[in-house]
């Protein structure tokens, strides 16, 4: 092949270039390898130390020796421009330090969390990496200079990985906010604070005026904010207060917030899902009982301290609008709350084991409520304060962990006969409003004694009959192979407690199929009578003119009321569990009068019949306290079919 003069010149220059390149590689390749090694050296030092060493180095010595162990390359994790040069108006935060600040509307407050505080902590706290270093140096045959040793082991890289995965949990709560200018101003909520976070060295004062691309902006939600970011460099963040319209708000009132940056967990958090963590059991005109879900998975799990607190607030009142996710804000402004001195004021709290499996719940008995009012209840866990954590010598990682759950609504009944009772001995799951009369029984404790006495008498009679039943005999002599005397006793107790202690609703409650009018011929406390048309329609029916338990009308004298009927499965369960000789029967569902005025049916949603442990479960079926009832229900249905 012949090459033109031009082509041969090109070929010559290509070959020459290749040779030059080869020569270059052969001569300079060691430097490439050195650069890769250097990458891991700097992280072996504490970052703060590193900064000073580096400054010394730069100022005192001349040209930097690449091989010197003290060399600090420009691509270190910690930018030279930041360290030791925190601006005056920036507050430096330590891990788990609670920072409280006022902020005028339109104002801003900037913080920095220095990556150096992670590094020193990582070295102190990380037993693993220390142990690893020891074992590696032990295996080293010849004793070596400590410095070299560190270079040889893989420890620096370990530590670097650890640092890179450390997360900073920033959380804040609005404690105070501008108040409405007038009580009539109920529609506009105070505007929320905003958190700006920057990890860019170019943006050391994040805020509404800084470049939006170099920062993350998170507006508080109902007075709370949560933000997590990995700490591989200094984190700058600001809390900015919005401008507030003086038309709607008293702008002389400042914002006040609390902020914590933690390497362990959020100090303040809130639950974003409304999954019914707080359940309204029942209420009367002045008080309500609320409870948590089960806190344990088995009966032998013991809880010694009360894990939660509760806030309650009238829904008409606007003082907690805009701070419903803020533990701090609720502590300041919720009408019913834990008091500063640690006492719970209008709330009595306790733990209760209940259900077939004896699982634990926390209960809150809230008093001092207004009649016929709507409330929200908010379940919360107080954050563990750093001071108390240190006092009790506990691990610092338990600091924080505060959480505010989504609100639950509940109502109080009108002033009337329905009175809340609880803490009965036999009917230990009876906790609801029952027919009462404040002249005869001034408070729930007194009224509970009446119902306790009545159910105990019934139970004693049943127990006498039970003693005639061959319980402890061989299986052939037993009354049933499937059920024993314990089943019968449980079924009777559940039935008795629901039937003899009626669950009361005020007479003014709108009619529902499962609400049965009782005692309608009696007079109300104010001396008036029920509507004439009702009397003429139902006045001749015993189910309407008396209570199921006649002693209620005679002794308590509650006046007219409505009863939430017991669930029919309680009756079927009783009939099936007890010997036929005891003669229990249930009214047939198609009986003309009897079933509809005696028992209610479990409907898909809402509280449609009464059973031990019943509550205003938002979607009944799934949350019914015990599987026992699900089972009983299906057997009950089978029984109906067989009839
Ligand atoms: C951490 O932040 C990321 C996005 O910034 C978010 O998706 C994640 O849910 C946060 N983690 C927690 C536990 O809040
Ligand atoms: C608040 O108003 C002032 C003056 O009108 C303005 O300079 C500032 O940017 C505003 N701040 C915010 C956060 O909107
Ligand atoms: C109960 O079990 C569930 C699922 O197994 C678990 O998520 C939960 O943490 C357990 N609760 C307690 C208190 O042990
Ligand atoms: C529940 O507790 C009661 C009394 O403390 C006990 O008699 C019963 O056996 C327990 N039930 C279970 C399932 O542990
Ligand atoms: C009860 O009603 C009064 C008068 O309306 C009100 O001032 C008070 O805040 C209410 N209290 C609660 C706990 O709802
Ligand atoms: C917790 O942190 C404090 C300072 O923030 C420190 O004095 C204390 O020793 C730490 N306690 C533990 C158990 O780490
Ligand atoms: C419940 O009753 C017991 C005695 O039966 C009493 O000691 C206890 O104080 C009562 N609890 C409440 C909350 O009233
Ligand atoms: C209930 O009333 C009785 C009798 O008047 C009284 O002795 C008792 O202290 C009251 N209990 C409460 C909790 O108010
Ligand atoms: C409550 O009891 C008193 C005294 O026994 C009685 O006069 C009054 O009528 C009763 N109240 C109602 C609503 O029946
Ligand atoms: C008396 O009380 C009943 C029930 O609380 C109520 O419906 C009725 O309107 C009252 N009557 C008068 C005259 O206040
Ligand atoms: C209830 O009142 C109605 C109408 O006033 C009357 O016909 C009926 O006999 C009364 N019933 C009882 C049990 O007193
Ligand atoms: C009982 O209730 C059922 C279902 O609501 C209804 O169909 C039936 O007519 C009622 N019976 C009587 C006697 O009211």
CSV table of N, CA, C and O and ligand atoms in Angstrom, one decimal, residues 299-300 353 355-359 428, ligand 4:
chain,number,residue,atom,x,y,z
A,299,UNK,N,-49.7,-11.5,77.8
A,299,UNK,CA,-50.1,-11.1,79.1
A,299,UNK,C,-48.9,-11.0,80.0
A,299,UNK,O,-49.0,-10.3,81.0
A,300,UNK,N,-47.8,-11.6,79.8
A,300,UNK,CA,-46.7,-11.6,80.7
A,300,UNK,C,-45.8,-10.4,80.5
A,300,UNK,O,-44.9,-10.1,81.2
A,353,UNK,N,-55.4,-4.1,82.3
A,353,UNK,CA,-55.3,-5.3,81.5
A,353,UNK,C,-56.7,-5.8,81.2
A,353,UNK,O,-57.6,-5.8,82.1
A,355,UNK,N,-59.5,-7.9,78.1
A,355,UNK,CA,-59.7,-8.8,77.0
A,355,UNK,C,-59.4,-10.2,77.4
A,355,UNK,O,-58.9,-10.4,78.5
A,356,UNK,N,-59.6,-11.1,76.5
A,356,UNK,CA,-59.4,-12.5,76.8
A,356,UNK,C,-57.9,-12.8,77.0
A,356,UNK,O,-57.6,-13.8,77.8
A,357,UNK,N,-57.1,-12.0,76.5
A,357,UNK,CA,-55.6,-12.3,76.6
A,357,UNK,C,-54.9,-11.4,77.7
A,357,UNK,O,-53.7,-11.5,77.8
A,358,UNK,N,-55.7,-10.7,78.4
A,358,UNK,CA,-55.1,-9.8,79.5
A,358,UNK,C,-54.0,-8.9,78.9
A,358,UNK,O,-53.0,-8.8,79.5
A,359,UNK,N,-54.3,-8.3,77.8
A,359,UNK,CA,-53.3,-7.3,77.3
A,359,UNK,C,-53.5,-6.0,77.9
A,359,UNK,O,-54.6,-5.6,78.3
A,428,UNK,N,-65.7,-6.0,85.3
A,428,UNK,CA,-64.5,-5.2,85.2
A,428,UNK,C,-64.3,-4.5,83.8
A,428,UNK,O,-63.5,-3.6,83.7
B,4,LIG,C1,-56.0,-12.8,83.0
B,4,LIG,O1,-55.9,-12.3,84.4
B,4,LIG,C2,-56.7,-13.0,85.3
B,4,LIG,C3,-56.6,-12.3,86.6
B,4,LIG,O2,-55.4,-11.6,86.7
B,4,LIG,C4,-56.4,-14.4,85.3
B,4,LIG,O3,-57.4,-15.1,86.2
B,4,LIG,C5,-56.6,-15.0,83.9
B,4,LIG,O4,-56.2,-16.4,83.9
B,4,LIG,C6,-55.7,-14.3,83.0
B,4,LIG,N1,-56.0,-14.8,81.6
B,4,LIG,C7,-55.0,-15.0,80.8
B,4,LIG,C8,-55.4,-15.5,79.4
B,4,LIG,O5,-53.8,-14.9,81.0
